[in-house]
Amino acid sequence: MYVTPRPEARDDPLYAVRLGLTGALAYLAVAILNPTLPPIIAALPVGLIAAQRKSFSAMKALAGPVALIVLVHAMAWLVEFLRPMPAVYIGGMWLTYFAGFLLILRTGTPVGMLVVIVAVLMSVMGMHGTATLHAMRDGFVDASLVPLVLGPLVYFLVPPATSDTHVDDTVPSSGNTTMGAAIRATVLLGLSFWLYSVMQPSDMMMAMVAAMVLVFPTRRRVWSEAIQRVRATVYGGGVALLILGVWVLSQHLPILLGLIFLSGLFFGDRMLFGPRQSMVYQYAFSVVLALVAGAISTQDAAYATFTRIVLTLGGAFTAAFATALLDSASGWRDRQPEAA
């Protein structure tokens, strides 16, 4: 599975400034749009924009949001169509998960990860009811449109130093990828029911924390990703509580935007020079954005932070353990599929 590399200071010395600016402008969009699910608008655009490296790529800036909009509408329709038939619904979701994981393992591209994440969120929302499903769909569409404006804007205001275009170096997995995808689809199906039983709809943005550990093909990478997600949740939760502590004392939008900018500046600097992998700090900033947006709108900050840490610890580690155990038992990485 392809992982976005650490940004290079020589190519993009103002990366941290752009990250903080993107977070602040995303929060400004929340204030303007007043969405039903603020955490999605706050966190999703930053994730799409922060994943870019080197010079601005108009194709990537357009392809990511458009693909997300298409996938969300397609999954919402599929979930709504299958929901009256529980057995068929479960089978349809397993097949969707399987297709996403198979695409990840055979190509290494992040497109399959997008399929898996959208499928998890929309299928779990579908179990909460049609109204909740439509709210999640509309929230993701709004959140996908925001980076179409913010991406070119922040790159215009804070351009990188290089004009080179980053090329993704994707590497497919070896072995019997069909079996590997089937294992991950089965584990994720069980995880989906757990998410439905313990998480509120407003918390679903962080369900990706638990689901994304399964996209990695090796046991070592699965465990490493689970630990990174936990660490990012703790980092992000701590910074979010600091921001909310100041917000309680002075509830003014410019102050909130300034605090978001400073937190993005801090995590962006850590992405460039920190001792951990850069994605830990990017995930942590997404946690900050989702926590603060949720706490200010409807949630209690302490409860929200506790819920997300429990989700990460319980869901991610259980899913990682089950996946690693089944991978080891099947040995699919060392086996080739039989010829037809």
Coordinates of C-alpha atoms in Angstrom, one line a residue:
M1 CA 0.0 0.0 0.0
Y2 CA 1.4 3.4 -1.0
V3 CA 2.1 5.8 1.8
T4 CA 2.7 9.5 1.0
P5 CA 6.3 10.3 1.8
R6 CA 7.5 13.0 4.2
P7 CA 7.5 16.5 2.7
E8 CA 11.0 17.8 1.9
A9 CA 12.0 21.2 3.4
R10 CA 14.1 22.0 0.4
D11 CA 11.2 21.5 -1.9
D12 CA 8.5 23.1 0.3
P13 CA 9.9 25.1 3.1
L14 CA 6.6 26.7 3.9
Y15 CA 4.6 23.5 4.0
A16 CA 3.8 24.0 7.7
V17 CA 2.4 27.5 7.0
R18 CA 0.2 26.1 4.2
L19 CA -1.1 23.3 6.4
G20 CA -2.0 25.7 9.2
L21 CA -3.7 28.1 6.7
T22 CA -5.6 25.2 5.2
G23 CA -7.0 24.2 8.6
A24 CA -8.0 27.8 9.5
L25 CA -9.7 28.3 6.2
A26 CA -11.5 24.9 6.5
Y27 CA -12.9 26.1 9.9
L28 CA -13.9 29.4 8.3
A29 CA -15.8 27.3 5.7
V30 CA -17.6 25.5 8.6
A31 CA -18.7 28.9 10.0
I32 CA -20.0 30.0 6.6
L33 CA -21.7 26.8 5.5
N34 CA -23.0 25.7 9.0
P35 CA -23.1 22.0 7.9
T36 CA -25.0 19.2 9.7
L37 CA -21.7 17.4 10.4
P38 CA -19.0 20.0 11.0
P39 CA -16.1 17.5 11.7
I40 CA -16.3 16.3 8.0
I41 CA -16.0 19.9 6.6
A42 CA -13.2 20.6 9.1
A43 CA -11.0 17.6 8.6
L44 CA -11.6 16.1 5.1
P45 CA -10.3 19.1 3.0
V46 CA -7.1 19.2 5.0
G47 CA -6.5 15.5 4.4
L48 CA -6.9 15.9 0.7
I49 CA -4.7 19.0 0.4
A50 CA -2.1 17.9 2.9
A51 CA -1.4 14.7 0.9
Q52 CA 0.1 16.7 -2.0
R53 CA 3.8 16.9 -2.3
K54 CA 6.1 19.3 -4.2
S55 CA 4.3 21.5 -6.7
F56 CA 0.6 21.9 -6.9
S57 CA -1.1 19.3 -9.1
A58 CA -4.4 20.5 -10.5
M59 CA -5.2 17.0 -11.7
K60 CA -4.8 15.5 -8.1
A61 CA -6.6 18.5 -6.6
L62 CA -9.6 17.8 -8.9
A63 CA -9.5 14.0 -9.1
G64 CA -9.6 13.4 -5.3
P65 CA -12.8 15.4 -4.5
V66 CA -14.5 14.4 -7.7
A67 CA -13.8 10.7 -7.1
L68 CA -15.0 11.1 -3.5
I69 CA -18.3 12.7 -4.6
V70 CA -18.9 9.9 -7.2
L71 CA -18.1 7.2 -4.7
V72 CA -20.3 8.7 -1.9
H73 CA -23.3 8.9 -4.2
A74 CA -22.8 5.4 -5.6
M75 CA -22.4 3.9 -2.1
A76 CA -25.4 5.8 -0.7
W77 CA -27.5 4.5 -3.5
L78 CA -26.2 0.9 -3.0
V79 CA -26.8 1.0 0.7
E80 CA -30.3 2.5 0.4
F81 CA -31.2 -0.1 -2.2
L82 CA -29.8 -3.1 -0.3
R83 CA -30.9 -2.0 3.2
P84 CA -34.4 -3.7 3.2
M85 CA -32.7 -7.0 2.5
P86 CA -30.3 -7.6 5.5
A87 CA -28.6 -10.8 4.2
V88 CA -28.0 -9.3 0.8
Y89 CA -26.9 -6.0 2.4
I90 CA -24.2 -7.8 4.4
G91 CA -23.1 -9.7 1.4
G92 CA -23.0 -6.6 -0.8
M93 CA -20.9 -4.7 1.8
W94 CA -18.4 -7.7 2.0
L95 CA -18.0 -7.7 -1.7
T96 CA -17.5 -4.0 -1.8
Y97 CA -14.8 -4.2 0.9
F98 CA -13.3 -7.1 -0.9
A99 CA -13.1 -5.2 -4.2
G100 CA -11.5 -2.2 -2.4
F101 CA -8.8 -4.3 -0.7
L102 CA -8.1 -6.3 -3.8
L103 CA -7.5 -3.1 -5.7
I104 CA -5.1 -1.9 -2.9
L105 CA -3.1 -5.2 -2.8
R106 CA -2.9 -5.6 -6.5
T107 CA -2.0 -2.1 -7.5
G108 CA -0.8 -0.3 -4.3
T109 CA -2.7 2.8 -5.3
P110 CA -4.7 4.8 -2.7
V111 CA -7.9 4.6 -4.9
G112 CA -8.8 1.3 -3.2
M113 CA -8.3 2.9 0.2
L114 CA -10.9 5.6 -0.8
V115 CA -13.3 2.8 -1.8
V116 CA -12.9 1.0 1.5
I117 CA -13.3 4.2 3.6
V118 CA -16.4 5.4 1.8
A119 CA -17.9 1.9 1.9
V120 CA -17.3 1.7 5.7
L121 CA -18.8 5.1 6.5
M122 CA -21.8 4.8 4.2
S123 CA -22.6 1.2 5.2
V124 CA -22.5 2.0 8.9
M125 CA -24.5 5.2 8.4
G126 CA -27.0 3.2 6.4
M127 CA -27.6 1.0 9.5
H128 CA -28.6 4.1 11.4
G129 CA -31.3 5.0 8.9
T130 CA -32.0 6.7 5.6
A131 CA -32.0 10.2 7.0
T132 CA -28.5 9.7 8.6
L133 CA -27.2 8.1 5.4
H134 CA -28.3 11.2 3.4
A135 CA -26.8 13.5 6.0
M136 CA -23.5 11.8 5.7
R137 CA -23.7 11.8 1.9
D138 CA -24.4 15.5 1.7
G139 CA -21.8 16.2 4.3
F140 CA -19.1 14.4 2.3
V141 CA -20.2 16.2 -0.9
D142 CA -19.9 19.6 0.8
A143 CA -16.5 18.6 2.3
S144 CA -15.3 17.5 -1.2
L145 CA -16.2 20.8 -2.8
V146 CA -14.3 22.9 -0.2
P147 CA -10.8 21.7 -1.2
L148 CA -11.6 22.6 -4.9
V149 CA -11.5 26.2 -3.7
L150 CA -9.0 25.9 -0.8
G151 CA -6.4 23.9 -2.7
P152 CA -5.5 26.4 -5.5
L153 CA -5.9 29.3 -3.0
V154 CA -3.4 28.1 -0.4
Y155 CA -0.9 27.0 -3.0
F156 CA -1.2 30.5 -4.6
L157 CA -0.8 32.2 -1.2
V158 CA 2.0 29.9 0.0
P159 CA 3.7 28.3 -3.1
P160 CA 6.4 25.6 -2.8
A161 CA 10.0 26.3 -3.7
T162 CA 10.1 23.6 -6.4
S163 CA 8.2 23.3 -9.7
D164 CA 8.8 19.5 -9.9
T165 CA 5.7 17.3 -9.8
H166 CA 5.6 14.4 -7.3
V167 CA 5.1 11.0 -8.8
D168 CA 3.5 8.3 -6.6
D169 CA 5.7 5.2 -6.3
T170 CA 3.1 2.5 -5.9
V171 CA 4.2 -1.1 -5.3
P172 CA 1.7 -4.0 -5.6
S173 CA 1.7 -6.8 -3.0
S174 CA 3.0 -10.3 -3.8
G175 CA 1.3 -13.6 -3.0
N176 CA -2.3 -14.6 -3.1
T177 CA -3.9 -11.2 -3.0
T178 CA -7.4 -12.6 -3.4
M179 CA -7.0 -14.4 -0.1
G180 CA -5.5 -11.3 1.6
A181 CA -8.4 -9.2 0.4
A182 CA -10.9 -11.7 1.6
I183 CA -9.3 -11.8 5.1
R184 CA -9.4 -8.0 5.3
A185 CA -13.0 -7.8 4.0
T186 CA -14.1 -10.3 6.6
V187 CA -12.4 -8.5 9.5
L188 CA -13.7 -5.1 8.3
L189 CA -17.2 -6.4 8.1
G190 CA -17.1 -7.4 11.8
L191 CA -15.5 -4.0 12.6
S192 CA -18.4 -2.3 10.8
F193 CA -20.9 -3.8 13.2
W194 CA -18.8 -2.8 16.2
L195 CA -18.6 0.8 14.9
Y196 CA -22.4 0.8 14.5
S197 CA -22.9 -0.4 18.0
V198 CA -20.6 2.0 19.8
M199 CA -20.2 5.1 17.7
Q200 CA -22.5 8.0 17.2
P201 CA -23.1 9.3 13.6
S202 CA -21.2 12.5 14.5
D203 CA -18.1 10.5 15.4
M204 CA -17.9 8.6 12.2
M205 CA -15.2 10.8 10.7
M206 CA -12.8 9.0 13.1
A207 CA -14.0 5.6 12.1
M208 CA -11.3 5.7 9.5
V209 CA -8.7 5.4 12.3
A210 CA -9.8 1.9 12.9
A211 CA -10.5 0.9 9.3
M212 CA -7.3 2.1 7.7
V213 CA -5.0 -0.2 9.6
L214 CA -6.3 -3.1 7.4
V215 CA -5.1 -1.7 4.1
F216 CA -1.5 -2.7 4.8
P217 CA -0.4 -6.1 3.5
T218 CA 2.3 -7.2 6.0
R219 CA 1.9 -8.1 9.7
R220 CA 4.6 -5.6 10.6
R221 CA 2.9 -2.8 8.7
V222 CA -0.5 -3.6 10.1
W223 CA 0.8 -3.3 13.7
S224 CA 2.9 -0.2 12.9
E225 CA -0.1 1.5 11.4
A226 CA -2.2 0.7 14.4
I227 CA 0.4 2.1 16.7
Q228 CA 0.7 5.3 14.6
R229 CA -3.1 5.8 14.7
V230 CA -3.1 5.5 18.5
R231 CA -0.2 7.9 18.8
A232 CA -1.8 10.4 16.4
T233 CA -5.1 10.3 18.4
V234 CA -3.3 11.0 21.7
Y235 CA -1.3 13.8 20.1
G236 CA -4.4 15.3 18.5
G237 CA -6.6 14.9 21.5
G238 CA -4.1 16.7 23.7
V239 CA -3.8 19.7 21.4
A240 CA -7.6 19.8 20.9
L241 CA -8.1 20.0 24.6
L242 CA -5.7 22.9 24.8
I243 CA -7.6 24.7 22.0
L244 CA -10.9 24.1 23.7
G245 CA -9.6 25.3 27.0
V246 CA -8.7 28.7 25.4
W247 CA -12.0 28.7 23.5
V248 CA -14.0 28.4 26.8
L249 CA -12.3 31.6 28.0
S250 CA -12.7 33.6 24.8
Q251 CA -15.3 32.3 22.3
H252 CA -14.4 34.4 19.3
L253 CA -14.0 33.0 15.8
P254 CA -10.7 34.9 15.0
I255 CA -9.2 33.4 18.1
L256 CA -10.3 29.9 17.2
L257 CA -9.0 30.4 13.6
G258 CA -5.6 31.6 15.0
L259 CA -5.4 28.6 17.4
I260 CA -6.2 26.2 14.5
F261 CA -3.5 27.9 12.4
L262 CA -0.9 27.5 15.2
S263 CA -1.7 23.8 15.7
G264 CA -1.4 23.2 11.9
L265 CA 1.9 25.1 11.9
F266 CA 3.1 22.9 14.8
F267 CA 2.1 19.6 13.2
G268 CA 3.3 20.7 9.8
D269 CA 6.7 21.5 11.2
R270 CA 6.7 18.1 12.8
M271 CA 5.8 16.5 9.5
L272 CA 9.0 18.1 8.1
F273 CA 11.4 17.5 11.0
G274 CA 9.7 15.4 13.6
P275 CA 11.1 12.0 14.8
R276 CA 7.9 10.1 13.9
Q277 CA 6.7 9.2 10.5
S278 CA 5.1 12.3 8.9
M279 CA 1.7 10.7 8.6
V280 CA 1.5 10.5 12.4
Y281 CA 1.4 14.3 12.6
Q282 CA -0.9 14.7 9.6
Y283 CA -3.4 12.2 11.3
A284 CA -3.0 14.1 14.6
F285 CA -3.9 17.4 12.9
S286 CA -7.0 15.8 11.4
V287 CA -7.9 14.5 14.9
V288 CA -7.6 18.1 16.2
L289 CA -9.9 19.5 13.6
A290 CA -12.5 16.8 14.0
L291 CA -12.5 16.9 17.8
V292 CA -12.7 20.7 18.0
A293 CA -15.4 21.0 15.4
G294 CA -17.4 18.2 17.1
A295 CA -17.0 19.5 20.6
I296 CA -17.9 23.1 19.7
S297 CA -21.0 22.0 17.8
T298 CA -22.6 19.2 19.7
Q299 CA -20.2 17.1 21.8
D300 CA -18.5 17.3 25.1
A301 CA -14.7 17.6 24.4
A302 CA -13.7 15.1 27.1
Y303 CA -16.2 12.5 25.9
A304 CA -15.3 13.0 22.3
T305 CA -11.6 12.5 23.0
F306 CA -12.2 9.5 25.2
T307 CA -14.5 7.9 22.5
R308 CA -11.9 8.3 19.8
I309 CA -9.1 6.9 21.9
V310 CA -11.3 3.9 22.8
L311 CA -12.2 3.5 19.1
T312 CA -8.6 3.6 18.1
L313 CA -7.3 1.2 20.9
G314 CA -10.3 -1.2 20.7
G315 CA -11.0 -1.2 17.0
A316 CA -7.6 -0.7 15.4
F317 CA -5.7 -3.1 17.7
T318 CA -8.4 -5.8 17.5
A319 CA -8.6 -5.5 13.8
A320 CA -4.9 -5.5 13.5
F321 CA -4.6 -8.6 15.7
A322 CA -7.3 -10.5 13.8
T323 CA -5.8 -9.6 10.4
A324 CA -2.2 -10.5 11.5
L325 CA -3.5 -13.8 12.9
L326 CA -5.4 -14.8 9.8
D327 CA -2.6 -13.7 7.6
S328 CA -0.2 -15.9 9.5
A329 CA -2.5 -18.8 9.5
S330 CA -3.2 -18.6 5.7
G331 CA 0.3 -17.7 4.6
W332 CA -1.1 -15.9 1.6
R333 CA 1.9 -13.6 1.2
D334 CA 4.0 -16.6 0.3
R335 CA 1.5 -18.3 -1.9
Q336 CA 0.5 -17.7 -5.5
P337 CA -3.1 -18.1 -6.6
E338 CA -3.8 -21.3 -8.6
A339 CA -4.0 -20.9 -12.3
A340 CA -7.5 -21.2 -13.7

